[in-house]
PDB file of C-alpha atoms and ligand atoms in Angstrom:
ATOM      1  CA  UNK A   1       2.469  29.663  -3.165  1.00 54.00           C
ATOM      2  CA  UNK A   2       3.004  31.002  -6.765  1.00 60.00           C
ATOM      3  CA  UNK A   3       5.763  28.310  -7.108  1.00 86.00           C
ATOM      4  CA  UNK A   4       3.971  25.707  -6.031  1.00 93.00           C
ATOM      5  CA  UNK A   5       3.557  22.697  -7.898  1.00 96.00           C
ATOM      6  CA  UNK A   6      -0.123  21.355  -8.393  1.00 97.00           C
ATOM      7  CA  UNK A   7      -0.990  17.950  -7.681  1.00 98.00           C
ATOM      8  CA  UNK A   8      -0.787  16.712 -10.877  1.00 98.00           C
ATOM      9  CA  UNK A   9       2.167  17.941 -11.508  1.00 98.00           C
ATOM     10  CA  UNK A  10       4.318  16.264  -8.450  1.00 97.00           C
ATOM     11  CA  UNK A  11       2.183  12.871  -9.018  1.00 98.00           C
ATOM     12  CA  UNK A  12       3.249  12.674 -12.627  1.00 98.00           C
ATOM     13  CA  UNK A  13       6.525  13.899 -11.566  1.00 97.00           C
ATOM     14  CA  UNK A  14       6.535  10.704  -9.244  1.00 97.00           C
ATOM     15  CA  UNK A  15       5.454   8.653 -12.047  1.00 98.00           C
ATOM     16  CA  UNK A  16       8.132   9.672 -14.390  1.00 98.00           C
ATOM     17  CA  UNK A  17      10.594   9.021 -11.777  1.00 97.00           C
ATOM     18  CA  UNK A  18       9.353   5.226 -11.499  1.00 98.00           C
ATOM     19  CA  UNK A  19       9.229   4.782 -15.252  1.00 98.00           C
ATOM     20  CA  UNK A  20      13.048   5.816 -14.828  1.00 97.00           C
ATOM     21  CA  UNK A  21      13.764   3.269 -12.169  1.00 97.00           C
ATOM     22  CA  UNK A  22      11.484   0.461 -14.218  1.00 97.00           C
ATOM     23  CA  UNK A  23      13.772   1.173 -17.280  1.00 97.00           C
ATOM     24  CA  UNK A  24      16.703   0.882 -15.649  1.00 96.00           C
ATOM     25  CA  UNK A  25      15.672  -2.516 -14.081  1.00 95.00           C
ATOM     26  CA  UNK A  26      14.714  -3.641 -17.799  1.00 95.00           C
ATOM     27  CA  UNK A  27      18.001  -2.924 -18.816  1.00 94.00           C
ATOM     28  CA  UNK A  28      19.565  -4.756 -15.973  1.00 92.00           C
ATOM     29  CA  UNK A  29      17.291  -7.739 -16.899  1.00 88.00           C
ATOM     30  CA  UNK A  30      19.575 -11.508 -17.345  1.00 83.00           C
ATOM     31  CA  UNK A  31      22.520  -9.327 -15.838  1.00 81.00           C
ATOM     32  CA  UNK A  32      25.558 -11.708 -14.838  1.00 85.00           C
ATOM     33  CA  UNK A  33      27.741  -9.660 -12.841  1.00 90.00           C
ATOM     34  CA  UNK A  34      27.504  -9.317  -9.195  1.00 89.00           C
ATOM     35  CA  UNK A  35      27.657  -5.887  -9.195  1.00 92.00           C
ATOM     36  CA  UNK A  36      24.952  -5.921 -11.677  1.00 90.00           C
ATOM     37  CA  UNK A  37      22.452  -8.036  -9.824  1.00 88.00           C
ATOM     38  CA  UNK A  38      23.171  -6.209  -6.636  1.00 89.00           C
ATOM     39  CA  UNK A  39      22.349  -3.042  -8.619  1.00 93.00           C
ATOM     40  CA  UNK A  40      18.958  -4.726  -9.599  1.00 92.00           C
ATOM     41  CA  UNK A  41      17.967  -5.877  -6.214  1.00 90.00           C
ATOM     42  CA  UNK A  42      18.474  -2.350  -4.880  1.00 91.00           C
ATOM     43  CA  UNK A  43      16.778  -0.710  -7.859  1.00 94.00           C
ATOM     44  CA  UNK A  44      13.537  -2.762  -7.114  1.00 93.00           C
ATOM     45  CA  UNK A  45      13.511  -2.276  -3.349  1.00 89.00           C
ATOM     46  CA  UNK A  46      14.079   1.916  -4.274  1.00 90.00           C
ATOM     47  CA  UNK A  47      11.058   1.558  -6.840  1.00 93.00           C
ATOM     48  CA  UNK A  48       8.589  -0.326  -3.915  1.00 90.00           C
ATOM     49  CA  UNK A  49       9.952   2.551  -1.546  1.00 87.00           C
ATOM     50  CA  UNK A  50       8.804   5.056  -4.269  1.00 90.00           C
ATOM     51  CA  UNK A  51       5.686   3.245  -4.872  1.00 91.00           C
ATOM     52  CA  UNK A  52       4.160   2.943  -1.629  1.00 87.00           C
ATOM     53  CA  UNK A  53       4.888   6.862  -0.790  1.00 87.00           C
ATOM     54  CA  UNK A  54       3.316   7.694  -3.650  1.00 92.00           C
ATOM     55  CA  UNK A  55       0.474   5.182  -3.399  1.00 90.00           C
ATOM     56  CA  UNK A  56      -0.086   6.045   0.288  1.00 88.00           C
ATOM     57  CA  UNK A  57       0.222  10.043  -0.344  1.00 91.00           C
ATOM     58  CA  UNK A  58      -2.727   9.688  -3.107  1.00 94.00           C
ATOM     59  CA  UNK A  59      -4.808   6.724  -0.932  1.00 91.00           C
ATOM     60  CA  UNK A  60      -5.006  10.078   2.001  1.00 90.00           C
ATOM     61  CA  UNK A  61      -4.976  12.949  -0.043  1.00 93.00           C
ATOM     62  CA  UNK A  62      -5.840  12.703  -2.972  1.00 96.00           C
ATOM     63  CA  UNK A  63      -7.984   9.480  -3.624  1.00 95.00           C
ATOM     64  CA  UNK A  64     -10.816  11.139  -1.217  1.00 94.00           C
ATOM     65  CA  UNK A  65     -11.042  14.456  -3.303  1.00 96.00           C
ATOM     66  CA  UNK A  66     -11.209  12.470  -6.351  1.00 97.00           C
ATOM     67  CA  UNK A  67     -14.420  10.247  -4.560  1.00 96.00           C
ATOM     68  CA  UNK A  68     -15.889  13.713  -3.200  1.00 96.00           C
ATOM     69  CA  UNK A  69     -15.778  15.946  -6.903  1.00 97.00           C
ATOM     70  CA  UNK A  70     -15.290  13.082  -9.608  1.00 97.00           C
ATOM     71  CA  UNK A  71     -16.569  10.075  -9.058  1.00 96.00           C
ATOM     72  CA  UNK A  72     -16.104   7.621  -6.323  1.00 96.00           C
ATOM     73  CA  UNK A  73     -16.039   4.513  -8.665  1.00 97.00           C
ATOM     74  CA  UNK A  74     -12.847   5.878  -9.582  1.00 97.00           C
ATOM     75  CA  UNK A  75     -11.330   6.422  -6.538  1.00 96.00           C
ATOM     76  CA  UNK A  76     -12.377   2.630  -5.712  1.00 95.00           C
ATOM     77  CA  UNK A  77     -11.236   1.377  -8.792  1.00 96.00           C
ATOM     78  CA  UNK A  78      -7.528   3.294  -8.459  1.00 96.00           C
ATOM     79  CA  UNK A  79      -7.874   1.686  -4.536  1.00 92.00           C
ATOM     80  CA  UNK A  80      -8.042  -2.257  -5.723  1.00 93.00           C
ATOM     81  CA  UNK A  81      -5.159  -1.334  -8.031  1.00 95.00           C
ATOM     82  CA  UNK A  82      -2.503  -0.223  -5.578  1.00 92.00           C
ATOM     83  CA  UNK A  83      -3.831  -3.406  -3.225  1.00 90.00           C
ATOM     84  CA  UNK A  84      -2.848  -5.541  -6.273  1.00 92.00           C
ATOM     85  CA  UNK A  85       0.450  -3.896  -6.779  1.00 92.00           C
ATOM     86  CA  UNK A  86       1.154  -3.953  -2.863  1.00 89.00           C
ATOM     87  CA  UNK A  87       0.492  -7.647  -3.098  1.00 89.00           C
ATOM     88  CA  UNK A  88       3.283  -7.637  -6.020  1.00 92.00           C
ATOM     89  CA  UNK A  89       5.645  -5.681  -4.133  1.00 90.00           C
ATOM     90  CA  UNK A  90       5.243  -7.582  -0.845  1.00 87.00           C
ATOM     91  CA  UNK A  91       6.075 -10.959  -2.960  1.00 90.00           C
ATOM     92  CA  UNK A  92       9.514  -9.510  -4.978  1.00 90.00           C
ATOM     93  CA  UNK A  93      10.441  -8.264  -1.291  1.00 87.00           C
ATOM     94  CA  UNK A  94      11.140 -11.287  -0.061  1.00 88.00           C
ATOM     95  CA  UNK A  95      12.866 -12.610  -3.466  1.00 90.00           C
ATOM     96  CA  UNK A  96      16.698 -12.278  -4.127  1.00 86.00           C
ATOM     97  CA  UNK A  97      17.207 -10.843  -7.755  1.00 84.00           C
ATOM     98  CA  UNK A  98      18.852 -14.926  -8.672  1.00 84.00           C
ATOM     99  CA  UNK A  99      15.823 -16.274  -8.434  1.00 89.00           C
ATOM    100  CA  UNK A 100      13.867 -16.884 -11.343  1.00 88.00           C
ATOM    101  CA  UNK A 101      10.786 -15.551  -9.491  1.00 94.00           C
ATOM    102  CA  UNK A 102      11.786 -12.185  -9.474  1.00 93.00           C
ATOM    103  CA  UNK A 103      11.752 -11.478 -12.847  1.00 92.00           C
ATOM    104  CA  UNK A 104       8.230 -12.526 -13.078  1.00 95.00           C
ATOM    105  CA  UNK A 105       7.310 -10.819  -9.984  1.00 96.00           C
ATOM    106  CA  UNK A 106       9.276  -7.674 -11.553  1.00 95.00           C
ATOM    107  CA  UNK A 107       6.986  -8.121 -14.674  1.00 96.00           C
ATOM    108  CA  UNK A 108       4.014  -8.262 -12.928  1.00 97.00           C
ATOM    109  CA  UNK A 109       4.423  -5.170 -11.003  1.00 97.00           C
ATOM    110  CA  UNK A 110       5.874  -2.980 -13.640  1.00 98.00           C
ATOM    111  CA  UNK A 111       2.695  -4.112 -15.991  1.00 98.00           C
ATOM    112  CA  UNK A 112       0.202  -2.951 -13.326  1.00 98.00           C
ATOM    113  CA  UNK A 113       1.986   0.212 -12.415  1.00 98.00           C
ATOM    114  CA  UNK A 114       2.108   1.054 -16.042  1.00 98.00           C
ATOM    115  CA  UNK A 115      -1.488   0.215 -16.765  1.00 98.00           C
ATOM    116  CA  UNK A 116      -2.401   2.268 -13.226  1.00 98.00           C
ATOM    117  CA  UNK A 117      -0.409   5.293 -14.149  1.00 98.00           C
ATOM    118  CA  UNK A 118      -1.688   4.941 -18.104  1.00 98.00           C
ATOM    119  CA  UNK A 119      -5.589   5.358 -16.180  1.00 97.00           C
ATOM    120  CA  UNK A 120      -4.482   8.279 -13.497  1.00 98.00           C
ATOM    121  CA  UNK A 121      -3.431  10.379 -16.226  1.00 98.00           C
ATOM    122  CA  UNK A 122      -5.513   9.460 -18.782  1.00 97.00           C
ATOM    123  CA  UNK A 123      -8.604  10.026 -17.043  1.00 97.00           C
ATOM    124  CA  UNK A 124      -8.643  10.598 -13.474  1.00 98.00           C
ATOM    125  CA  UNK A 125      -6.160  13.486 -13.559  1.00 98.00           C
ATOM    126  CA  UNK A 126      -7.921  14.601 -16.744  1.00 97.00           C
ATOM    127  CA  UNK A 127     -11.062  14.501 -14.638  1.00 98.00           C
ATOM    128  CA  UNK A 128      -9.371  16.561 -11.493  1.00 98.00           C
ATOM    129  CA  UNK A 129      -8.478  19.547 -13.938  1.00 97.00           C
ATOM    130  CA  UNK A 130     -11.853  19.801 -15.280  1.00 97.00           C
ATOM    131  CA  UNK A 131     -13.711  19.916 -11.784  1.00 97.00           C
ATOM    132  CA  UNK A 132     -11.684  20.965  -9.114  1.00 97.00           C
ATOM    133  CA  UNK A 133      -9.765  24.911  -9.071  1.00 96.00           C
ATOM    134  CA  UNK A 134      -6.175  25.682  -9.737  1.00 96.00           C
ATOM    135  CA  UNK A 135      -5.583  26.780  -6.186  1.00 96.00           C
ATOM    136  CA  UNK A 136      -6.921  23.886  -4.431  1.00 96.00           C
ATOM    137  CA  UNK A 137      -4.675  21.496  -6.694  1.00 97.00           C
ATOM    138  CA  UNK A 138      -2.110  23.876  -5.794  1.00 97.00           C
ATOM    139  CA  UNK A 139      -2.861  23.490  -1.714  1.00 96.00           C
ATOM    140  CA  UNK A 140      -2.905  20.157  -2.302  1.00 96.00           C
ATOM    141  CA  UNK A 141       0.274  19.447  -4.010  1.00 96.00           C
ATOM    142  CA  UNK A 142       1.923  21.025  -0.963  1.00 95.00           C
ATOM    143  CA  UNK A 143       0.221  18.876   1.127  1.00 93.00           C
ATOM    144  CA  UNK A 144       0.816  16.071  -0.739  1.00 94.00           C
ATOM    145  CA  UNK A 145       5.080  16.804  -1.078  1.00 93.00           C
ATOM    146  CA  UNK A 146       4.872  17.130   2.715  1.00 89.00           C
ATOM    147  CA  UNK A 147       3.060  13.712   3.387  1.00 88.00           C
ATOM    148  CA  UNK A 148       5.232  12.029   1.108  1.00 85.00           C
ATOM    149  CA  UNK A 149       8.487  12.920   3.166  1.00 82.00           C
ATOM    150  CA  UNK A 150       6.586  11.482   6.418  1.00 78.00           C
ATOM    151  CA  UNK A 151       4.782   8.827   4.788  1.00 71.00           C
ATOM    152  CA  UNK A 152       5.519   4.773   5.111  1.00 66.00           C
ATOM    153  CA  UNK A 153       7.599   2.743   2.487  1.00 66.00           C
ATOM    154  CA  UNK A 154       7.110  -0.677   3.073  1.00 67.00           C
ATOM    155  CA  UNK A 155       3.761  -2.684   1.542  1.00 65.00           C
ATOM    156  CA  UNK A 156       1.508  -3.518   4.146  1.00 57.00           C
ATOM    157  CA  UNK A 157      -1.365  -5.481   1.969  1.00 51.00           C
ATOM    158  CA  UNK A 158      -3.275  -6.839   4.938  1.00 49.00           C
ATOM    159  CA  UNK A 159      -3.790  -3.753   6.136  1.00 49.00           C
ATOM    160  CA  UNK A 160      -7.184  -2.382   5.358  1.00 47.00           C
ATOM    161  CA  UNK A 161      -6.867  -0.009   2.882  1.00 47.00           C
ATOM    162  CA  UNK A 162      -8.531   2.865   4.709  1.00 50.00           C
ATOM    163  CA  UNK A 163      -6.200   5.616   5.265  1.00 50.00           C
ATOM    164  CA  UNK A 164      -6.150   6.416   8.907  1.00 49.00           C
ATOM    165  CA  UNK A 165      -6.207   2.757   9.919  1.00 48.00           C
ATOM    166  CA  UNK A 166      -3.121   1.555   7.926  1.00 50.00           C
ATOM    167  CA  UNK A 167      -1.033   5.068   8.783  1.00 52.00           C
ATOM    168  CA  UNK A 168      -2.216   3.297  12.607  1.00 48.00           C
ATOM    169  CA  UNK A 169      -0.881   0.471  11.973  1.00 50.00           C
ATOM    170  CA  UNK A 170       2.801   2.190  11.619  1.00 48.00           C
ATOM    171  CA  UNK A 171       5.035   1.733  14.628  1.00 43.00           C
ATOM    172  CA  UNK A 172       5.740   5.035  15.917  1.00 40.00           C
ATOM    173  CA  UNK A 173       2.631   7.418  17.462  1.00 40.00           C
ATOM    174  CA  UNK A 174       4.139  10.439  16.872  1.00 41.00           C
ATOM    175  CA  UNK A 175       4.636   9.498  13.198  1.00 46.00           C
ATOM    176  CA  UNK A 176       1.006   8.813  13.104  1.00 47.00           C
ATOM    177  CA  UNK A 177      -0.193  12.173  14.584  1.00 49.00           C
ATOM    178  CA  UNK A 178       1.993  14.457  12.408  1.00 49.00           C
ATOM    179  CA  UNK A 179       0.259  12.009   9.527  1.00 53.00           C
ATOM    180  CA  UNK A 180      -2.584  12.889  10.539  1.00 53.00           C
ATOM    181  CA  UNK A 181      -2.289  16.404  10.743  1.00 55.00           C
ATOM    182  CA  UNK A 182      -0.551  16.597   7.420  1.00 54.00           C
ATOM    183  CA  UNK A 183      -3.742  14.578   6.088  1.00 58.00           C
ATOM    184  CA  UNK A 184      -6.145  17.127   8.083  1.00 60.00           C
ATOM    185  CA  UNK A 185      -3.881  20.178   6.729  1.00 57.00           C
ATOM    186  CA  UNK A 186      -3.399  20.991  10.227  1.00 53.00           C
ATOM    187  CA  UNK A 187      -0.249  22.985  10.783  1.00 48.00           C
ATOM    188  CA  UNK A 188       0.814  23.876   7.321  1.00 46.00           C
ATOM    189  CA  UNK A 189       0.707  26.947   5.599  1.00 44.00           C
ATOM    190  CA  UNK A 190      -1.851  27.405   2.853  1.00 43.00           C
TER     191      UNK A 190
HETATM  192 FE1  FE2 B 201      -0.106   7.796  -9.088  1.00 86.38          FE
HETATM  193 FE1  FE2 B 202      -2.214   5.611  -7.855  1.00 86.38          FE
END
């Protein structure tokens, strides 16, 4: 457990990770070539796999604790942003990187993910360290890497963002149980 990452750390870890993938797709932006645009397209669909992980990881884990020991306007607040950027993410899905509505779209989501990750770490996170005890952020970054690999990566904005019910509305049952014991701690070792 002495190696173990905090939560903090692994969520910024995540977020530097998309800020790679968003300046990548910057650079990529009017490209001409095929092998360019093809690039692009699969850059954005890696980013929205990233995104949701992440988003869904802190929606079960993470978003709950913050409502519990910080503040629950918070935790709401950080909620209606990752509906918005879902909403984003489900639109550029369905977009081929030629059309001239995936640049916008592109826009769009990398200005709310940037303005969302500017308010986790500026005072949310900030907020977590003060309250909440280096162990338990430890627990919970394990918790949180081992959700992540289980978790879904596709936007699901209709689904109501309450954590149980949209890890339900995934296909597979069995997926959903070990969810839910990952999100119960259930079964792991801290
Ligand atoms: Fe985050
Ligand atoms: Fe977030």
């Amino acid at each position: 457990m002495a190696d173990q990452r905090d939560v903090i750390e692994v969520l910024e870890q995540d977020h530097r990770e998309v800020e790679e993938m968003f300046a990548e797709l910057e650079s990529l932006r009017g490209a001409t070539t095929d092998q360019a645009k093809s690039r692009r397209k699969d850059v954005a669909e890696q980013v929205t796999i990233e995104l949701v992980r992440h988003s869904v990881a802190e929606e079960v884990l993470v978003y709950p604790k913050v409502e519990d020991k910080v503040s629950a306007e918070e935790a709401q607040h950080a909620r209606e942003e990752h509906a918005e950027a879902e909403e984003t993410m489900q639109r550029l899905e369905k977009l081929d990187a030629d059309d001239p509505a995936f640049d916008d779209e592109l826009a769009t989501l990398m200005a709310e993910i940037r303005h969302h990750i500017a308010d986790e770490e500026g005072e949310m996170f900030a907020h977590m360290r003060q309250v909440i005890d280096a162990d338990e952020l430890r627990t919970l970054g394990a918790r949180v890497e081992a959700f992540k690999k289980v978790a879904p990566t596709r936007p699901h904005p209709n689904v109501p963002n309450q954590a149980l019910a949209r890890i339900a509305a995934g296909p597979a049952a069995s997926l959903f149980d070990r969810m839910r014991d990952l999100a119960t701690g259930r079964g792991t070792s801290d």
